Amino acid sequence: MAGLGLFGATLPEKYGCAGIDNVSSGLIMQELERGDSALRSFASVQSSLVMFPIFTYGSQEQKDRWLPLLAQGKAVGCFGLTEPDAGSDPGSMKTRATRKGDGWVLNGTKMWITNGTVADVAVVWAGTGEGFRGFLVEKGTPGFSAPEIKGKLSLRASVTSELVLEDCPVPESNRLPEALSLRAPLSCLNQARYGIAWGAVGAASSCYDEALRYAQQRIMFDGPIARFQLVQDKLVWMLNEITKAQLLVWRLGKLKDEGTLKHTQVSLAKMNCVWMARECARMARDIEGANGILDEYCAMRHMQNLESVYTYEGTHDVHKLVVGADITGYEAFRTATKPTEG
Ligand SMILES: Cc1cc2nc3c(=O)[nH]c(=O)nc-3n(C[C@H](O)[C@H](O)[C@H](O)COP(=O)(O)OP(=O)(O)OC[C@H]3O[C@@H](n4cnc5c(N)ncnc54)[C@H](O)[C@@H]3O)c2cc1C
């Protein structure tokens, strides 16, 4: 992937990146996820959640050191925001960075971190008492470990990890100087979600292609199942939704290139495209009958992967609330924590 220039593809050529536009970078994500969501996840994390924050919030020294290595795939990165008790509400994170001498000491646990175990550098977000800050925690730092989470039935081709930080010393030169609040990690997630919306179109297309081929070849009741209206209904539903989703992400890319893209539009697209892809995977598996549960067909693998994609980078429902707040003016993230009495 590094050889093809796929990492941080929209970043400037002076860092060894491809410097391409946003529609082209979206197409990269679409084609990677046509293969497998895990492959796209790897590229999303490396590009949007590691290279983007270093490029946007890092010092010149951090950019010069890390961006060429990450672009060439000579270094792998991960992004640690989520914690065991802080998922949809990252503001409730418990990881803390405390000043010590000229540097910092980090304590806390991050959970569900893509690439964690294989990463050379982790972008870790922590509270400081003066707001949230981002730190580059390097592999081998004392007190830092990244055990792999085993037993996943989804994104099996992706490494997912815990990040454990126990009195972990991090120099001030490894703090991202321009990241001064939770807005910074949220802006990174917005970049990644843009790629996820495109990627989901690839997964859906892969399922549609396979289901169409299967329906044309599978003989039942003396002819191909593609001749049944109920099967055609499913195939047409998929084609219709994929076409609309493709237009949606293409338009998103144009707005991103113009610099007018709003994060709520990205939420709407992530929500729609991943839901659409999940439905397509289920329909494709259905058309493929019993064969559809085999790993030699892609539908069930995509379906299982898309369960993670539906949840990560903001769950489907959380994005619904983001859009809901935007159109109504009422935020529905927090409601009463106890039932009212009487
Ligand atoms: C394979 C995988 C890879 C991941 N990679 C990374 C990574 O690299 N870095 C990282 O930082 N994180 C990563 N994550 C974490 C991911 O972003 C979180 O799982 C996600 O934010 C949801 O958090 P949660 O799992 O704690 O669910 P919760 O927040 O506990 O949500 C559980 C359910 O409650 C619902 N819910 C929550 N709040 C509300 C609300 N206000 N209103 C209505 N419903 C609500 C949700 O929609 C969901 O249905 C990854 C997750 C997975 C599965």
CSV table of C-alpha atoms and ligand atoms in Angstrom, one decimal:
chain,number,residue,atom,x,y,z
A,1,MET,CA,0.0,0.0,0.0
A,2,ALA,CA,2.9,2.4,0.8
A,3,GLY,CA,4.4,1.6,-2.6
A,4,LEU,CA,1.2,2.6,-4.3
A,5,GLY,CA,1.2,5.9,-2.3
A,6,LEU,CA,-2.0,5.1,-0.5
A,7,PHE,CA,-1.0,6.4,3.0
A,8,GLY,CA,-1.8,10.1,3.7
A,9,ALA,CA,-2.5,10.4,0.0
A,10,THR,CA,-4.0,13.9,0.2
A,11,LEU,CA,-0.9,15.3,2.2
A,12,PRO,CA,1.8,17.3,0.4
A,13,GLU,CA,4.5,15.6,-1.8
A,14,LYS,CA,7.3,17.2,0.3
A,15,TYR,CA,6.6,14.6,3.0
A,16,GLY,CA,6.6,11.8,0.4
A,17,CYS,CA,2.8,11.7,0.1
A,18,ALA,CA,0.8,11.7,-3.2
A,19,GLY,CA,-0.9,15.1,-2.8
A,20,ILE,CA,-4.1,14.0,-4.6
A,21,ASP,CA,-7.6,15.4,-4.3
A,22,ASN,CA,-10.3,14.1,-1.9
A,23,VAL,CA,-12.4,12.2,-4.5
A,24,SER,CA,-9.3,10.3,-5.5
A,25,SER,CA,-8.5,9.5,-1.9
A,26,GLY,CA,-12.1,8.4,-1.4
A,27,LEU,CA,-11.8,6.0,-4.3
A,28,ILE,CA,-8.7,4.5,-2.7
A,29,MET,CA,-10.8,3.7,0.4
A,30,GLN,CA,-13.7,2.4,-1.7
A,31,GLU,CA,-11.4,-0.1,-3.5
A,32,LEU,CA,-9.5,-1.2,-0.4
A,33,GLU,CA,-12.8,-2.0,1.3
A,34,ARG,CA,-14.1,-3.8,-1.7
A,35,GLY,CA,-11.4,-6.2,-0.6
A,36,ASP,CA,-11.9,-6.1,3.1
A,37,SER,CA,-12.9,-3.5,5.7
A,38,ALA,CA,-9.8,-4.4,7.8
A,39,LEU,CA,-7.5,-3.3,4.9
A,40,ARG,CA,-9.3,0.0,4.7
A,41,SER,CA,-9.3,0.3,8.5
A,42,PHE,CA,-5.5,0.0,8.4
A,43,ALA,CA,-5.2,2.7,5.8
A,44,SER,CA,-7.8,5.0,7.5
A,45,VAL,CA,-5.9,4.8,10.8
A,46,GLN,CA,-2.5,5.4,9.3
A,47,SER,CA,-3.7,8.2,7.1
A,48,SER,CA,-6.6,10.0,8.9
A,49,LEU,CA,-5.9,9.2,12.5
A,50,VAL,CA,-2.1,9.3,12.6
A,51,MET,CA,-0.7,11.3,9.7
A,52,PHE,CA,-3.5,13.9,9.7
A,53,PRO,CA,-3.1,14.8,13.4
A,54,ILE,CA,0.7,15.0,13.0
A,55,PHE,CA,0.3,17.2,9.9
A,56,THR,CA,-2.4,19.4,11.4
A,57,TYR,CA,-1.4,19.6,15.1
A,58,GLY,CA,2.2,18.6,15.1
A,59,SER,CA,5.4,20.6,15.3
A,60,GLN,CA,7.6,20.9,12.2
A,61,GLU,CA,10.1,18.5,13.9
A,62,GLN,CA,7.3,15.9,14.4
A,63,LYS,CA,6.2,16.3,10.8
A,64,ASP,CA,9.7,16.0,9.4
A,65,ARG,CA,10.4,12.9,11.5
A,66,TRP,CA,7.2,10.9,11.2
A,67,LEU,CA,5.3,11.8,8.0
A,68,PRO,CA,7.9,10.3,5.5
A,69,LEU,CA,8.2,7.2,7.6
A,70,LEU,CA,4.5,6.7,7.9
A,71,ALA,CA,4.0,7.4,4.1
A,72,GLN,CA,6.6,4.8,3.3
A,73,GLY,CA,5.0,2.3,5.7
A,74,LYS,CA,8.4,2.1,7.5
A,75,ALA,CA,6.4,3.1,10.6
A,76,VAL,CA,2.9,2.2,11.6
A,77,GLY,CA,0.7,4.3,13.8
A,78,CYS,CA,-2.4,4.0,16.0
A,79,PHE,CA,-4.9,6.4,17.5
A,80,GLY,CA,-5.9,6.0,21.2
A,81,LEU,CA,-9.1,7.8,22.1
A,82,THR,CA,-11.6,5.2,23.2
A,83,GLU,CA,-11.4,3.7,26.8
A,84,PRO,CA,-13.2,0.8,28.4
A,85,ASP,CA,-15.7,3.2,30.0
A,86,ALA,CA,-15.5,6.1,27.5
A,87,GLY,CA,-16.8,5.1,24.0
A,88,SER,CA,-19.4,7.4,22.5
A,89,ASP,CA,-18.6,10.0,25.1
A,90,PRO,CA,-14.8,10.5,24.8
A,91,GLY,CA,-15.0,13.6,27.1
A,92,SER,CA,-15.5,11.2,30.0
A,93,MET,CA,-12.0,9.6,29.4
A,94,LYS,CA,-10.0,8.9,32.5
A,95,THR,CA,-6.5,8.8,31.0
A,96,ARG,CA,-4.5,11.6,32.5
A,97,ALA,CA,-1.3,13.4,31.6
A,98,THR,CA,0.5,15.1,34.5
A,99,ARG,CA,3.4,17.6,34.1
A,100,LYS,CA,6.7,16.3,35.5
A,101,GLY,CA,9.8,18.4,35.1
A,102,ASP,CA,10.1,19.4,31.4
A,103,GLY,CA,7.8,16.6,30.3
A,104,TRP,CA,4.7,14.6,31.1
A,105,VAL,CA,3.6,11.3,32.8
A,106,LEU,CA,0.7,9.4,31.3
A,107,ASN,CA,-1.6,7.0,33.1
A,108,GLY,CA,-4.7,5.2,31.8
A,109,THR,CA,-6.0,2.5,29.5
A,110,LYS,CA,-7.2,2.8,26.0
A,111,MET,CA,-9.4,0.1,24.4
A,112,TRP,CA,-10.3,-1.1,20.9
A,113,ILE,CA,-7.3,0.5,19.3
A,114,THR,CA,-6.7,-0.5,15.7
A,115,ASN,CA,-3.0,-1.3,14.9
A,116,GLY,CA,-2.1,-0.8,18.6
A,117,THR,CA,0.1,-3.9,19.0
A,118,VAL,CA,2.0,-3.4,15.7
A,119,ALA,CA,2.3,0.4,16.0
A,120,ASP,CA,5.6,2.3,16.3
A,121,VAL,CA,3.9,5.4,17.4
A,122,ALA,CA,0.5,5.9,19.2
A,123,VAL,CA,-1.4,9.2,19.1
A,124,VAL,CA,-2.8,9.1,22.7
A,125,TRP,CA,-5.4,11.6,23.9
A,126,ALA,CA,-5.4,12.5,27.6
A,127,GLY,CA,-6.9,15.0,30.0
A,128,THR,CA,-4.5,17.4,31.7
A,129,GLY,CA,-6.7,19.5,34.0
A,130,GLU,CA,-6.2,22.4,31.4
A,131,GLY,CA,-8.0,20.6,28.6
A,132,PHE,CA,-7.4,17.5,26.5
A,133,ARG,CA,-4.0,17.1,24.7
A,134,GLY,CA,-2.5,14.7,22.2
A,135,PHE,CA,0.8,12.9,22.7
A,136,LEU,CA,3.0,10.8,20.5
A,137,VAL,CA,3.9,7.7,22.6
A,138,GLU,CA,6.6,5.7,21.0
A,139,LYS,CA,6.9,1.9,21.1
A,140,GLY,CA,9.3,0.9,23.9
A,141,THR,CA,8.5,3.8,26.2
A,142,PRO,CA,8.7,2.5,29.8
A,143,GLY,CA,5.3,1.8,31.2
A,144,PHE,CA,3.7,1.5,27.8
A,145,SER,CA,2.3,-1.8,26.4
A,146,ALA,CA,-0.3,-2.7,23.8
A,147,PRO,CA,-1.7,-6.2,24.3
A,148,GLU,CA,-3.8,-7.6,21.4
A,149,ILE,CA,-7.6,-8.2,21.9
A,150,LYS,CA,-8.3,-11.7,20.9
A,151,GLY,CA,-11.5,-13.5,19.8
A,152,LYS,CA,-13.0,-10.9,17.4
A,153,LEU,CA,-15.6,-12.3,15.0
A,154,SER,CA,-15.3,-9.1,12.9
A,155,LEU,CA,-12.4,-7.3,11.2
A,156,ARG,CA,-10.4,-10.5,11.7
A,157,ALA,CA,-7.6,-9.2,9.4
A,158,SER,CA,-7.1,-6.2,11.6
A,159,VAL,CA,-5.1,-6.0,14.8
A,160,THR,CA,-7.1,-4.5,17.6
A,161,SER,CA,-5.5,-3.7,21.0
A,162,GLU,CA,-5.6,-2.3,24.4
A,163,LEU,CA,-3.1,0.5,25.2
A,164,VAL,CA,-1.8,0.4,28.8
A,165,LEU,CA,0.0,3.5,30.2
A,166,GLU,CA,1.5,3.1,33.6
A,167,ASP,CA,3.5,6.1,34.8
A,168,CYS,CA,4.6,6.4,31.2
A,169,PRO,CA,7.1,9.4,30.6
A,170,VAL,CA,6.6,11.4,27.5
A,171,PRO,CA,8.8,14.5,26.6
A,172,GLU,CA,7.1,17.8,25.9
A,173,SER,CA,8.6,17.5,22.3
A,174,ASN,CA,6.2,14.5,21.8
A,175,ARG,CA,3.1,16.6,22.6
A,176,LEU,CA,1.1,17.8,19.6
A,177,PRO,CA,1.5,21.5,20.2
A,178,GLU,CA,-1.6,22.7,18.2
A,179,ALA,CA,-4.0,20.2,19.8
A,180,LEU,CA,-5.7,22.1,22.6
A,181,SER,CA,-9.1,20.5,23.2
A,182,LEU,CA,-11.3,17.6,22.2
A,183,ARG,CA,-11.9,19.3,18.9
A,184,ALA,CA,-8.6,18.0,17.7
A,185,PRO,CA,-9.3,14.3,18.0
A,186,LEU,CA,-12.9,14.9,16.8
A,187,SER,CA,-11.5,16.6,13.6
A,188,CYS,CA,-9.3,13.5,13.0
A,189,LEU,CA,-12.3,11.2,13.3
A,190,ASN,CA,-14.1,13.4,10.8
A,191,GLN,CA,-11.4,12.7,8.3
A,192,ALA,CA,-11.5,9.0,8.9
A,193,ARG,CA,-15.3,8.9,8.7
A,194,TYR,CA,-15.1,10.5,5.3
A,195,GLY,CA,-13.0,7.6,4.1
A,196,ILE,CA,-15.3,5.1,5.9
A,197,ALA,CA,-18.3,6.4,4.0
A,198,TRP,CA,-16.5,5.8,0.7
A,199,GLY,CA,-15.2,2.4,1.9
A,200,ALA,CA,-18.6,1.1,2.7
A,201,VAL,CA,-19.6,1.7,-0.9
A,202,GLY,CA,-16.8,-0.7,-1.9
A,203,ALA,CA,-17.9,-3.4,0.5
A,204,ALA,CA,-21.5,-3.1,-0.7
A,205,SER,CA,-20.4,-3.2,-4.4
A,206,SER,CA,-18.4,-6.3,-3.7
A,207,CYS,CA,-21.5,-8.0,-2.2
A,208,TYR,CA,-23.7,-6.9,-5.0
A,209,ASP,CA,-21.3,-8.2,-7.7
A,210,GLU,CA,-21.0,-11.5,-6.0
A,211,ALA,CA,-24.8,-11.9,-5.5
A,212,LEU,CA,-25.6,-11.0,-9.1
A,213,ARG,CA,-23.1,-13.5,-10.5
A,214,TYR,CA,-24.4,-16.1,-8.1
A,215,ALA,CA,-28.1,-15.5,-9.0
A,216,GLN,CA,-27.2,-15.8,-12.7
A,217,GLN,CA,-25.5,-19.1,-12.2
A,218,ARG,CA,-27.5,-20.8,-9.5
A,219,ILE,CA,-30.1,-23.2,-11.0
A,220,MET,CA,-33.3,-23.8,-8.9
A,221,PHE,CA,-36.8,-24.8,-10.1
A,222,ASP,CA,-35.3,-25.5,-13.6
A,223,GLY,CA,-33.5,-22.2,-14.2
A,224,PRO,CA,-31.3,-19.4,-12.7
A,225,ILE,CA,-32.7,-17.8,-9.5
A,226,ALA,CA,-32.0,-14.4,-11.2
A,227,ARG,CA,-35.3,-14.9,-13.1
A,228,PHE,CA,-37.4,-14.6,-9.9
A,229,GLN,CA,-39.0,-11.3,-9.1
A,230,LEU,CA,-38.1,-11.6,-5.4
A,231,VAL,CA,-34.4,-12.1,-6.2
A,232,GLN,CA,-34.5,-9.2,-8.6
A,233,ASP,CA,-36.1,-7.0,-6.0
A,234,LYS,CA,-33.1,-7.5,-3.7
A,235,LEU,CA,-30.5,-6.9,-6.5
A,236,VAL,CA,-32.3,-3.8,-7.6
A,237,TRP,CA,-32.5,-2.5,-4.0
A,238,MET,CA,-28.7,-3.0,-3.7
A,239,LEU,CA,-27.9,-1.3,-7.0
A,240,ASN,CA,-30.3,1.6,-6.2
A,241,GLU,CA,-28.8,2.2,-2.7
A,242,ILE,CA,-25.2,1.8,-4.0
A,243,THR,CA,-25.8,4.3,-6.7
A,244,LYS,CA,-27.3,6.9,-4.3
A,245,ALA,CA,-24.4,6.3,-1.8
A,246,GLN,CA,-21.8,6.7,-4.5
A,247,LEU,CA,-23.3,10.1,-5.5
A,248,LEU,CA,-23.4,11.1,-1.9
A,249,VAL,CA,-19.7,10.4,-1.3
A,250,TRP,CA,-18.7,11.9,-4.6
A,251,ARG,CA,-20.5,15.2,-3.7
A,252,LEU,CA,-18.9,15.0,-0.2
A,253,GLY,CA,-15.5,14.8,-1.9
A,254,LYS,CA,-16.3,17.9,-4.0
A,255,LEU,CA,-17.4,19.9,-0.9
A,256,LYS,CA,-14.2,18.7,0.9
A,257,ASP,CA,-12.0,19.9,-2.0
A,258,GLU,CA,-13.9,23.3,-2.0
A,259,GLY,CA,-13.3,23.5,1.8
A,260,THR,CA,-17.0,23.8,2.6
A,261,LEU,CA,-17.7,20.3,4.0
A,262,LYS,CA,-19.5,20.3,7.3
A,263,HIS,CA,-18.9,17.6,9.9
A,264,THR,CA,-22.7,16.9,10.1
A,265,GLN,CA,-22.7,16.1,6.4
A,266,VAL,CA,-19.9,13.5,7.1
A,267,SER,CA,-22.0,12.1,9.9
A,268,LEU,CA,-25.0,11.7,7.6
A,269,ALA,CA,-22.9,10.0,4.9
A,270,LYS,CA,-21.1,7.6,7.4
A,271,MET,CA,-24.5,6.7,8.9
A,272,ASN,CA,-26.2,6.1,5.5
A,273,CYS,CA,-23.3,4.3,3.7
A,274,VAL,CA,-22.5,1.9,6.4
A,275,TRP,CA,-26.1,1.0,7.0
A,276,MET,CA,-26.6,0.6,3.3
A,277,ALA,CA,-23.6,-1.7,3.0
A,278,ARG,CA,-24.7,-3.8,6.0
A,279,GLU,CA,-28.1,-4.3,4.4
A,280,CYS,CA,-26.4,-5.2,1.0
A,281,ALA,CA,-24.2,-7.8,2.7
A,282,ARG,CA,-27.2,-9.4,4.4
A,283,MET,CA,-29.2,-9.5,1.1
A,284,ALA,CA,-26.2,-10.9,-0.8
A,285,ARG,CA,-25.8,-13.7,1.8
A,286,ASP,CA,-29.5,-14.5,1.6
A,287,ILE,CA,-29.3,-14.8,-2.2
A,288,GLU,CA,-26.3,-17.1,-1.9
A,289,GLY,CA,-28.3,-19.5,0.3
A,290,ALA,CA,-26.2,-21.9,2.3
A,291,ASN,CA,-23.2,-21.2,0.2
A,292,GLY,CA,-23.4,-17.6,1.5
A,293,ILE,CA,-22.1,-18.7,5.0
A,294,LEU,CA,-18.8,-20.0,3.5
A,295,ASP,CA,-15.6,-18.0,3.7
A,296,GLU,CA,-15.0,-18.5,0.0
A,297,TYR,CA,-17.8,-16.1,-0.6
A,298,CYS,CA,-17.3,-12.5,0.5
A,299,ALA,CA,-20.8,-11.6,1.7
A,300,MET,CA,-20.7,-12.9,5.3
A,301,ARG,CA,-17.2,-11.7,5.8
A,302,HIS,CA,-18.2,-8.2,4.7
A,303,MET,CA,-21.4,-8.5,6.9
A,304,GLN,CA,-19.3,-9.3,10.0
A,305,ASN,CA,-16.8,-6.6,9.3
A,306,LEU,CA,-19.6,-4.1,8.8
A,307,GLU,CA,-20.9,-4.7,12.3
A,308,SER,CA,-17.6,-3.1,13.6
A,309,VAL,CA,-17.8,-0.3,11.0
A,310,TYR,CA,-21.4,0.4,12.1
A,311,THR,CA,-20.1,0.9,15.7
A,312,TYR,CA,-16.7,2.5,15.4
A,313,GLU,CA,-15.9,6.1,14.5
A,314,GLY,CA,-19.2,7.1,16.1
A,315,THR,CA,-22.0,4.6,16.2
A,316,HIS,CA,-24.8,4.7,13.7
A,317,ASP,CA,-27.2,6.1,16.4
A,318,VAL,CA,-24.7,8.7,17.6
A,319,HIS,CA,-24.4,10.1,14.1
A,320,LYS,CA,-28.2,10.2,13.9
A,321,LEU,CA,-28.1,12.4,17.0
A,322,VAL,CA,-25.4,14.6,15.5
A,323,VAL,CA,-27.6,15.2,12.4
A,324,GLY,CA,-30.7,15.5,14.6
A,325,ALA,CA,-29.1,18.2,16.7
A,326,ASP,CA,-28.0,20.1,13.6
A,327,ILE,CA,-31.5,20.2,12.0
A,328,THR,CA,-33.6,20.7,15.2
A,329,GLY,CA,-31.2,22.8,17.4
A,330,TYR,CA,-31.7,20.3,20.3
A,331,GLU,CA,-28.9,18.0,21.4
A,332,ALA,CA,-30.3,14.6,22.5
A,333,PHE,CA,-27.0,13.0,23.7
A,334,ARG,CA,-27.6,13.6,27.3
A,335,THR,CA,-31.0,13.0,28.9
A,336,ALA,CA,-32.0,12.4,32.5
A,337,THR,CA,-29.8,9.8,34.1
A,338,LYS,CA,-32.5,8.6,36.5
A,339,PRO,CA,-36.2,8.0,35.8
A,340,THR,CA,-38.3,10.9,37.1
A,341,GLU,CA,-40.2,10.2,40.3
A,342,GLY,CA,-44.0,10.3,40.8
B,1,LIG,C1,-12.9,-3.2,15.6
B,1,LIG,C2,-12.8,-1.8,16.3
B,1,LIG,C3,-11.8,-1.0,16.1
B,1,LIG,C4,-11.7,0.3,16.7
B,1,LIG,N1,-10.7,1.1,16.5
B,1,LIG,C5,-10.5,2.2,17.3
B,1,LIG,C6,-9.3,3.0,17.3
B,1,LIG,O1,-8.4,2.8,16.5
B,1,LIG,N2,-9.2,4.1,18.1
B,1,LIG,C7,-10.2,4.4,19.0
B,1,LIG,O2,-10.0,5.4,19.8
B,1,LIG,N3,-11.4,3.7,19.1
B,1,LIG,C8,-11.5,2.6,18.3
B,1,LIG,N4,-12.7,1.8,18.4
B,1,LIG,C9,-13.7,2.2,19.4
B,1,LIG,C10,-15.0,2.7,18.8
B,1,LIG,O3,-14.8,4.0,18.3
B,1,LIG,C11,-16.1,2.6,19.9
B,1,LIG,O4,-16.4,1.3,20.0
B,1,LIG,C12,-17.3,3.5,19.6
B,1,LIG,O5,-17.0,4.8,19.8
B,1,LIG,C13,-18.5,3.1,20.5
B,1,LIG,O6,-18.1,3.1,21.8
B,1,LIG,P1,-18.5,1.8,22.7
B,1,LIG,O7,-18.1,0.6,22.0
B,1,LIG,O8,-18.0,2.0,24.1
B,1,LIG,O9,-20.1,1.8,22.7
B,1,LIG,P2,-21.1,2.7,23.7
B,1,LIG,O10,-20.7,4.1,23.6
B,1,LIG,O11,-21.1,2.0,25.1
B,1,LIG,O12,-22.5,2.5,23.0
B,1,LIG,C14,-23.3,1.3,23.2
B,1,LIG,C15,-24.6,1.5,22.5
B,1,LIG,O13,-25.2,2.7,23.2
B,1,LIG,C16,-25.6,3.6,22.2
B,1,LIG,N5,-25.5,5.0,22.7
B,1,LIG,C17,-24.4,5.5,23.3
B,1,LIG,N6,-24.6,6.8,23.7
B,1,LIG,C18,-25.9,7.1,23.2
B,1,LIG,C19,-26.7,8.2,23.3
B,1,LIG,N7,-26.3,9.4,23.8
B,1,LIG,N8,-28.0,8.1,22.7
B,1,LIG,C20,-28.4,7.0,22.2
B,1,LIG,N9,-27.7,5.9,22.1
B,1,LIG,C21,-26.4,5.9,22.6
B,1,LIG,C22,-24.7,3.4,21.0
B,1,LIG,O14,-25.2,3.9,19.8
B,1,LIG,C23,-24.5,1.9,21.0
B,1,LIG,O15,-25.6,1.3,20.4
B,1,LIG,C24,-12.8,0.6,17.6
B,1,LIG,C25,-13.9,-0.3,17.8
B,1,LIG,C26,-13.9,-1.5,17.1
B,1,LIG,C27,-15.1,-2.4,17.3
